Structures are given as C-alpha cells and as structure tokens.
XYZ file of C-alpha atoms in Angstrom:
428
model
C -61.593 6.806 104.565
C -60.068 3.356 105.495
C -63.193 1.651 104.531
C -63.654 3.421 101.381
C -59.830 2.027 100.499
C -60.057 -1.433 101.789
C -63.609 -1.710 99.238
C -61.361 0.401 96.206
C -58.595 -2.277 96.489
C -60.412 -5.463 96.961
C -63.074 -4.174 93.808
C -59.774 -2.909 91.516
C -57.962 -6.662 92.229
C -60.719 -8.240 90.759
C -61.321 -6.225 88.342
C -58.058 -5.960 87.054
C -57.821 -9.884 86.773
C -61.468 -10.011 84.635
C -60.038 -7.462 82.315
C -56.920 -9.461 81.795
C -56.349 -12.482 78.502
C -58.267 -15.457 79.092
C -57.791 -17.836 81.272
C -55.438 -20.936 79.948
C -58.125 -23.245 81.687
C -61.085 -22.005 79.956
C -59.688 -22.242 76.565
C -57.623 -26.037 76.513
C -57.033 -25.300 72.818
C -55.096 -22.018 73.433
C -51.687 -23.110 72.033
C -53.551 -23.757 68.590
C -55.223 -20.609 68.662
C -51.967 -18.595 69.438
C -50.209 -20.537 66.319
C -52.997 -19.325 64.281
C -54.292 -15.814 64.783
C -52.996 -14.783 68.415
C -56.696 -15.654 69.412
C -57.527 -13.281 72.673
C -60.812 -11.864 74.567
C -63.099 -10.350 72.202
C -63.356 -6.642 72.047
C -65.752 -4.945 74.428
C -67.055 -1.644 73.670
C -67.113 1.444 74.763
C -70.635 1.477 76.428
C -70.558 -2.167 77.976
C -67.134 -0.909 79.702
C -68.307 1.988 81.068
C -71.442 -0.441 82.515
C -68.644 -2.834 84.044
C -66.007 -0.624 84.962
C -62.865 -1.261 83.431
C -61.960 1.388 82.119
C -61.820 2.620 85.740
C -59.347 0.064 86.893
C -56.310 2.325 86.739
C -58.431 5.745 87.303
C -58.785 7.292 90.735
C -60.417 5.615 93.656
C -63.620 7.819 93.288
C -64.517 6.178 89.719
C -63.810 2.911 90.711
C -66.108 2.988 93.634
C -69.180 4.375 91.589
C -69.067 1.254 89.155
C -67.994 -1.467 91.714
C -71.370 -2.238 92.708
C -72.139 -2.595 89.092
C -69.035 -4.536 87.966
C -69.757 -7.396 90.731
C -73.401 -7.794 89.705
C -72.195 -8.429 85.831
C -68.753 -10.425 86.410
C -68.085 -13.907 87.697
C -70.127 -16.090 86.531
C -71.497 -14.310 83.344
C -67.992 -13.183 82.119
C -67.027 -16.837 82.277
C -69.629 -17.973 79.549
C -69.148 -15.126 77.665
C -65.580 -16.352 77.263
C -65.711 -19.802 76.832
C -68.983 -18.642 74.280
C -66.599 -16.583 72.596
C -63.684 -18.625 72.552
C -66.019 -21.739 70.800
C -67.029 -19.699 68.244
C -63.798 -18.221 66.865
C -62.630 -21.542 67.236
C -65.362 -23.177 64.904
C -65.245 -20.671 62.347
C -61.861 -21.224 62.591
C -61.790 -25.312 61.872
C -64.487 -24.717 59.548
C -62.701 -22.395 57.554
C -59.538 -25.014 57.505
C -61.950 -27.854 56.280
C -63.085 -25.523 53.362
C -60.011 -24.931 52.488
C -58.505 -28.519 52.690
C -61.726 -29.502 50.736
C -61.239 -27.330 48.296
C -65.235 -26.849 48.734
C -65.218 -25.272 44.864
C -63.637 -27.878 42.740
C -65.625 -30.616 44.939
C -68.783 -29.058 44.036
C -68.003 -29.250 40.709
C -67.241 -33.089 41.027
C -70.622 -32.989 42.748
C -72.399 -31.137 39.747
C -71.279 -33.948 37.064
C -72.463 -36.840 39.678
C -75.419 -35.709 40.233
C -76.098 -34.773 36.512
C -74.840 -38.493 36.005
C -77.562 -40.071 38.269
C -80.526 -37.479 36.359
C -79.124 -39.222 33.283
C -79.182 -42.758 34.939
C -82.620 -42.603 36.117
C -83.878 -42.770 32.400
C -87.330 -41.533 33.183
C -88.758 -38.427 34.377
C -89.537 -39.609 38.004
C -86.152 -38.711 39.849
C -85.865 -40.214 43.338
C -84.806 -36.505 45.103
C -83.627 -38.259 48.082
C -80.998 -41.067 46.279
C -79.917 -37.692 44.590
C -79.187 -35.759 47.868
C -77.600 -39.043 49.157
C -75.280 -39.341 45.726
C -74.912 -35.947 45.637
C -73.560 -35.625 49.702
C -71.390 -38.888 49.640
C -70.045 -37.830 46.397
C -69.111 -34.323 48.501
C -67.777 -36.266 51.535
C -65.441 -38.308 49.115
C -63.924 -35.641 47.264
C -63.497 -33.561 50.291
C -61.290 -36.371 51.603
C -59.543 -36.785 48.160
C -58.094 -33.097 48.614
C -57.526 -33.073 51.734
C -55.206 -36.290 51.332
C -53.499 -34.684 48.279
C -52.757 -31.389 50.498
C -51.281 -34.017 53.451
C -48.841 -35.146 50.816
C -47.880 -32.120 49.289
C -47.110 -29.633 52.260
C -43.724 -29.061 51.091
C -44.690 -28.751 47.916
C -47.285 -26.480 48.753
C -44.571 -24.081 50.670
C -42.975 -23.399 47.754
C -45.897 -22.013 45.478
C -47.448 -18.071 45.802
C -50.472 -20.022 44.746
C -50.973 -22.665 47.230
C -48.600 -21.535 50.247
C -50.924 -20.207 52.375
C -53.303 -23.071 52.590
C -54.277 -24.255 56.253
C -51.263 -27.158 56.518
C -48.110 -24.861 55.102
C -49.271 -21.879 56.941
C -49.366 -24.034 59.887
C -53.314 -22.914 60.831
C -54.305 -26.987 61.619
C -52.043 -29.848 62.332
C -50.883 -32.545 60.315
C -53.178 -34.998 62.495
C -56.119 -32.978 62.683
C -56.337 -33.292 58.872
C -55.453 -36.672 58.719
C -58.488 -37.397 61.122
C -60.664 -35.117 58.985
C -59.538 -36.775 55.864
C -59.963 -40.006 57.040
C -63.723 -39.440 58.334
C -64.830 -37.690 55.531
C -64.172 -40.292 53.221
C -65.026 -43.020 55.386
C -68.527 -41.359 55.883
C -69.274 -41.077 52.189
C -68.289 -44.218 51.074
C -70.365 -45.804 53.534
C -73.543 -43.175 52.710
C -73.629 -44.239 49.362
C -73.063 -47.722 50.010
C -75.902 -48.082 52.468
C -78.436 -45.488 50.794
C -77.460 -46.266 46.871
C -75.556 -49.473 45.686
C -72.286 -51.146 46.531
C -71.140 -50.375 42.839
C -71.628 -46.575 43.447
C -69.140 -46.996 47.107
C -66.349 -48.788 45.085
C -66.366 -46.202 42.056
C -66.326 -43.713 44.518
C -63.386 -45.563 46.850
C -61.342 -46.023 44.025
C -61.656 -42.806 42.799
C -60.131 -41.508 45.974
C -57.306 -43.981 46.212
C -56.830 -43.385 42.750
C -56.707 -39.659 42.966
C -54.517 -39.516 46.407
C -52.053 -42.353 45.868
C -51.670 -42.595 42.745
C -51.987 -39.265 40.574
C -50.677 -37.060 43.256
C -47.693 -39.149 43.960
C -46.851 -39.142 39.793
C -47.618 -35.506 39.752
C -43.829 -35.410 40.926
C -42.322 -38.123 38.535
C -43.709 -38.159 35.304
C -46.318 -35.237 33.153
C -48.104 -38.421 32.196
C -50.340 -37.492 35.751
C -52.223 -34.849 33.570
C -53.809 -38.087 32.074
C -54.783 -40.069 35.348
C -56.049 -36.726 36.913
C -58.236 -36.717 33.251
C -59.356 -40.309 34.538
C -60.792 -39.354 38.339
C -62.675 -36.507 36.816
C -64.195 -38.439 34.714
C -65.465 -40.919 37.392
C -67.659 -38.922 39.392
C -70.556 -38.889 36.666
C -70.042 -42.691 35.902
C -71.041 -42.933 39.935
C -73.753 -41.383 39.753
C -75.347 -43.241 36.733
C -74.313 -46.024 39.106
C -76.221 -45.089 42.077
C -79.180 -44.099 39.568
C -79.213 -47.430 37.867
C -76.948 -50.170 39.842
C -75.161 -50.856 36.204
C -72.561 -49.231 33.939
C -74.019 -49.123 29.982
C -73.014 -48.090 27.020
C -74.698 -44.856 27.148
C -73.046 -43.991 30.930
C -69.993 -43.618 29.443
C -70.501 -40.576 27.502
C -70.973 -38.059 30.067
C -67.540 -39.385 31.574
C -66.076 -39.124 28.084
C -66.729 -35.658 27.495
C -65.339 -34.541 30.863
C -61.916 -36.777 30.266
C -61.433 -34.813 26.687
C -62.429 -31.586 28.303
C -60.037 -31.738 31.257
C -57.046 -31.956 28.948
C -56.940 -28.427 27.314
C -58.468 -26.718 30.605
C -55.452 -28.078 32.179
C -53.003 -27.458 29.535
C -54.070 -24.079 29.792
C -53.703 -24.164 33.476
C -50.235 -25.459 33.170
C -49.195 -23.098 30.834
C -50.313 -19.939 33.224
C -49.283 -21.938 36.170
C -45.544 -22.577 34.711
C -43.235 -20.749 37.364
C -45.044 -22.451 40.140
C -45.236 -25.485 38.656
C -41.422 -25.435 38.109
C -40.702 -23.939 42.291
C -42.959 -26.659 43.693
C -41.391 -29.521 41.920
C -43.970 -30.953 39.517
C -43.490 -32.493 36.891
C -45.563 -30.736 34.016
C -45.974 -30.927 30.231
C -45.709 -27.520 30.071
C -42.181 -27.134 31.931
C -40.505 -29.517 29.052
C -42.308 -27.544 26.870
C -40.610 -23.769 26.639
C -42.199 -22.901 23.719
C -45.637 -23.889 24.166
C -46.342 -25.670 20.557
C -46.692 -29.228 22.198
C -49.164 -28.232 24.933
C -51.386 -26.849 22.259
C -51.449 -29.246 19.898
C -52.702 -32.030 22.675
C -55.223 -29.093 23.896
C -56.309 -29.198 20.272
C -56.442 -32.369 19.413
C -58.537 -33.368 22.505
C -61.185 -30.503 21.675
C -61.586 -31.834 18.301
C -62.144 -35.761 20.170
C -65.269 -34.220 21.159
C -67.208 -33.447 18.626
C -68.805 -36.788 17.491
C -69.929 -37.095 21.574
C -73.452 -35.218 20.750
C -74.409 -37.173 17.848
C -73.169 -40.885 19.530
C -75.405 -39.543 22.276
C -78.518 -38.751 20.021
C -77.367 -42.404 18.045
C -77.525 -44.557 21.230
C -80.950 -42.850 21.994
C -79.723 -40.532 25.454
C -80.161 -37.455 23.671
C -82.831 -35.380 21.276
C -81.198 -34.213 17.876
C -81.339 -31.218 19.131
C -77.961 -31.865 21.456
C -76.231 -33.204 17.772
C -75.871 -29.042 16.891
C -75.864 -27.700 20.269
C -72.543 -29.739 21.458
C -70.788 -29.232 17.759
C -71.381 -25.507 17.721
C -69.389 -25.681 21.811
C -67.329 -27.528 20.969
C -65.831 -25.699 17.494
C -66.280 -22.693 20.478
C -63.516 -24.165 23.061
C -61.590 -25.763 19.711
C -61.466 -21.822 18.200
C -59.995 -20.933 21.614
C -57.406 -23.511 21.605
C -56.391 -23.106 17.633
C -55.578 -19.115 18.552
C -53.720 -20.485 21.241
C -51.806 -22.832 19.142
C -51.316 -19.736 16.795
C -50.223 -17.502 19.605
C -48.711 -19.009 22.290
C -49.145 -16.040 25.135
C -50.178 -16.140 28.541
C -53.711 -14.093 27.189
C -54.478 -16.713 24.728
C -53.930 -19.872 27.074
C -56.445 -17.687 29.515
C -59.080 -17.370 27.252
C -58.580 -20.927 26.299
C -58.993 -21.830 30.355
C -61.742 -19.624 30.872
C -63.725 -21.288 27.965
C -63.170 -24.826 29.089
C -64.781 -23.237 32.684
C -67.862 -22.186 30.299
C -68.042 -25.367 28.399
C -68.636 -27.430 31.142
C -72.034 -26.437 32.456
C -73.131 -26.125 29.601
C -72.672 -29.107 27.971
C -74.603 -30.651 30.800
C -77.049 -28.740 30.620
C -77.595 -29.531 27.039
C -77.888 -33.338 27.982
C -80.152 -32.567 30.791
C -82.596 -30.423 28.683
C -82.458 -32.903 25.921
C -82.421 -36.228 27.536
C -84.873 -38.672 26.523
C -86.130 -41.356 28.859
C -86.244 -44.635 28.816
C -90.276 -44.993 27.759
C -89.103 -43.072 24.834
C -86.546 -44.738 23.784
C -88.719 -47.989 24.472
C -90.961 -46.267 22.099
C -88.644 -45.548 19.476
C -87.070 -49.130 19.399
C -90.827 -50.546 18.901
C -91.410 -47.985 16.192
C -88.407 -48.623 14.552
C -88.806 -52.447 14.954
C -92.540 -52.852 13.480
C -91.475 -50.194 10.532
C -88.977 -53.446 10.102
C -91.393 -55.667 10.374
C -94.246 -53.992 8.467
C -92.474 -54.909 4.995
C -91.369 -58.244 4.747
C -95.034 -58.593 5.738
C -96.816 -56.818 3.140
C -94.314 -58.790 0.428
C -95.392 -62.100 1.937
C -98.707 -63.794 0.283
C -101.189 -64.721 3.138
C -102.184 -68.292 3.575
C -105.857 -69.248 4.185
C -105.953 -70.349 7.333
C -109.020 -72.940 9.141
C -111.514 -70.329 10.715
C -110.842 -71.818 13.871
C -107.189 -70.540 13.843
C -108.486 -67.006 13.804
C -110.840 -67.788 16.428
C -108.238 -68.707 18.784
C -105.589 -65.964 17.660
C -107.703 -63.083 17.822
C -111.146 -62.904 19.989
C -109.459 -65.085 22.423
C -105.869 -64.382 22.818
C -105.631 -65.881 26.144
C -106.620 -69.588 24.249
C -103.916 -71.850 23.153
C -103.378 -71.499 19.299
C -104.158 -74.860 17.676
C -101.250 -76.677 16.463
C -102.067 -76.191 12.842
C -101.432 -72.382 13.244
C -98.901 -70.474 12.593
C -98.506 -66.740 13.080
C-alpha cells in the first residue's frame, strides 16, 4: 500500500503541473498574447485525455495509477513541442491577421489592379514581360501596405472614436505602436527598393512619393481642411501612372489617361462615401465636405460634375491611338451609367441614393479597365496606322505633281540598286 501511494503522488505532481497554463518561459511573448485574446494551452480532447491521464489527476488513486505508465511515456519532452508548436502558430495567425488589417489588404489590391493594368497598357505590344508584372505588381503591394499602415499610426485616436474603424489592430490594442511602425517601415522600404532594382528608378520615386504623399500629407489635412478629398483623388491616381512607368521607363501623353479616369472617378465614390459615412466622420474629427454640407446639394453637384469630366476620356483614348473605337461607346454608355446614379442622387439626397451612387462607382472601375485592356492597340499598330495615315498624305500632292524626265541612270541607281549612292543630278 505505501508503494502504491508514494508512485500515486509522485505521478499526480507531475501531472497536475503538465495540465496546468503554459509555461511563461516557453512562450516570451505571453504578455502580448494575454492583451490580445487571453492566449492559453490549446484544447485537448476527450480521447487524447483519457490516453494521458488528466482527467484522472483529481480522481481516486486507482485511476491515476492505470494511466501513469501511459502519461510518462507521452509527457515531457513531447508536451513541450506541442506547446511551443501551438503557441507559434496562434501567434502567426495572429500577426498576420494584424498586418492584413493594417494593410488594408482590399483597397491595396485594388491600387495593385490599376498598376498592373497601367504596365499591360505601357508595354504597347502584345509580348508582356510576366515577371516585371509580378515585380510591379508586388512592390506596388508592399508600398501601399506601408501607406495604410502609416495612416492607421497617425490616426489611432481618431480611429477610437469611429464604430467603423475602432476595432482595428492599433485602437483595440491587438499590436503595439512599434511593432507597426517596424512593419510599416519594412514594407515600404522593401517595395521601393523591388521596383527600383527589378523595374526603373522612375517607377521607385512615383511609388515613394506616393506614400509620403498619401501618409504625410493627405492624412494629416484629412483633419484641417475637406480640400484632402482632392489629394487622396491625386495618390489614387498614381498607382497606374507607375506602372506605365515600370512598363516603359517614360511618362507620355497617352499614360495619363488611365490616371485621369481614376482621379474623376474617386470624387463621387467618395462623396458618396462621405455622405453615408457622415456621423463618423463628424465623432472622429475629420474634416469632410459632407459635414459643412447638411443638406447634401453641394456634395452632389461636385459628384456630378466629375462624372460628366469623364466622358470625352474614351474617345481622347481612341484619338491618341491607345484604344479601338470600340472603347469611344463602351466608356460613354458607363459613364452616363455612374452620371444617372449621381443625377438621382442630386435629385434625392437620401442615404439609399448616395449608396447606389457608391456601389456604382465600385462597378465602374473594373470595368472601365477592362474595356482598355480588351481594346488596347499596340504599338505596331499604331506604327501602322501613323504610316497609313502618313502615305494617304503623301499619295496626293504626288499624283497633282507633273513628273520630270529624269537621265536613265537616275532610275538605275534609285531603284534596282538602292544600296548605290543617287547621282547628284537626282532628286526624289
């Protein structure tokens, strides 16, 4: 009897202190994970206990003797990985869901979409180079990812305040201040340099700009003055002009129409945004058109007026030779679609209207580039059609002018020989 309770004892000691929290030792980042979700041992179940015992540790000394011999085989060392395993993964899915957060891994992939339909529009030709693309398309990510997460860092209090925006990773207090600093700052550091070592230089300074434009500038003014509607319109419609950039190493004439399109277009979606948006706009402190505009009529008109700035874009596209005529009806018949959405909100100023005006700006988007995609016409072509056009020029003057005999060694020279010198008494 005395051995059997010297073996119960030592066995229930140990067991009792394997089915206890963690240890603080194996998990160094357990005051983080106790701010964030009270992070503790994973749950065992019901058959794996009854393998290792613990649910004998407070039973009578019978049961805990059948299982000890069992319970020392599977502790120790085993139970220690498990744990630290364990504790790794909730605590990467944890950072990774912060990142995604401060990100804002949506609206960056959207700033990813018009860069990389920028570069497809750069290359002019049907051979794309997939891997520039991939490299445009991930600094462009890294970038914005850094641009958001900068604009959170500066707007935590601001944040607090909102239903919309206070439970996002820094005002709910899930990562630190410095973490996302440090995450921030690496992000953006490793895109610019991606693109400027796998594109061109021109493509890293749109791209660093656009970030310090975006972080220190708009976000700062989105607290002074409603003007910052217009300098957010400004970085969104960068991201395409980089990636015509990294495509082509210049900006043309022709770049700038994507970008144009997407500065018109963010002005109603935002309006609309503003308008549905209005309370929290007012408890977080920014300074919106739509908060010195009660009634609504002002926000409307500018949605309006902007739609209506983007009709000519399809045929100055098919005019400069980017686009088929094809695009020339395709963008007017979206663009009277997002303008009909905005004149029944200028009509009826409700909180229905100015969401069907938002979510049509959300449709116009991809489609409009996907109309320029489908219809772009490369550079042999337009090569093509500037020759065309140039000898139908040419062809007329020609046929008015009366030919001049010329010495038959003249067209001797000109024609079976072209690689001969002319004489000096001919003249084409």
């Amino acid at each position: 009897m005395m051995w059997r309770t010297s073996v119960v004892s030592r066995f229930s000691s140990r067991i009792s202190v394997s089915s206890s929290l963690p240890n603080p030792r194996l998990i160094p980042w357990s005051r983080e994970l106790c701010a964030v979700n009270s992070f503790s041992q994973p749950p065992v179940s019901s058959e794996s206990t009854a393998k290792l015992g613990i649910i004998g540790v407070r039973s009578d000394a019978n049961r805990v003797f059948a299982t000890a011999t069992t319970a020392a085989a599977a502790t120790g060392t085993t139970g220690e990985i498990s744990s630290r395993v364990a504790a790794v993964a909730g605590l990467g899915h944890h950072y990774a869901r912060c990142y995604w957060e401060l990100s804002k891994a949506r609206l960056s992939m959207l700033v990813v979409a018009t860069s990389g339909t920028g570069y497809i529009l750069g290359t002019g030709n049907a051979a794309i180079s997939f891997p520039g693309l991939c490299y445009t398309c991930a600094g462009t990510m890294m970038i914005a990812a850094s641009a958001n997460s900068l604009n959170q860092i500066f707007e935590i209090s601001n944040d607090a305040k909102m239903k919309r925006t206070m439970l996002r990773p820094l005002p709910s207090g899930r990562i630190s201040v410095p973490h996302a600093v440090a995450w921030a700052t690496i992000a953006g550091a490793s895109g610019a340099c991606l693109l400027a070592s796998k594109t061109n230089m021109l493509a890293a300074g749109l791209a660093s700009a656009n970030l310090i434009l975006y972080a220190f500038v708009y976000t700062p003014l989105k607290q002074l003055h409603p003007i910052n509607t217009w300098v957010g319109a400004v970085v969104g419609a960068i991201p395409p002009l980089l990636g015509w950039a990294a495509a082509s190493g210049q900006i043309s004439f022709n770049s700038m129409i994507l970008p144009a399109a997407l500065y018109f277009w963010q002005i109603p979606h935002f309006m609309a945004l503003a308008h549905l948006c209005r309370n929290d706009y007012a408890a977080g402190g920014y300074k919106m058109l739509s908060l010195f505009d009660p009634s609504g009529k002002r926000i409307a008109a500018v949605a309006l007026r902007n739609c209506f700035y983007m009709v000519p874009l399809g045929f100055i596209a098919y005019d400069w030779g980017l686009t088929s005529s094809w695009f020339c009806v395709e963008s007017t018949l979206l663009t009277l679609a997002i303008a009909a959405t905005a004149f029944s909100f200028y009509r009826d100023r409700t909180m229905q209207k100015a969401r069907k005006m938002f979510h049509a700006s959300l449709l116009f988007l991809p489609v409009f580039m996907s109309g320029l995609l489908l219809h772009r016409v490369s550079n042999d072509n337009q090569q093509q059609l500037v020759e065309e056009a140039g000898l139908a020029n040419e062809v007329k003057p020609l046929r008015r002018k009366k030919r001049v005999a010329q010495p038959p060694v003249a067209y001797a020279s000109a024609a079976p020989f072209p690689f001969l010198p002319a004489p000096s008494f001919y003249s084409p």
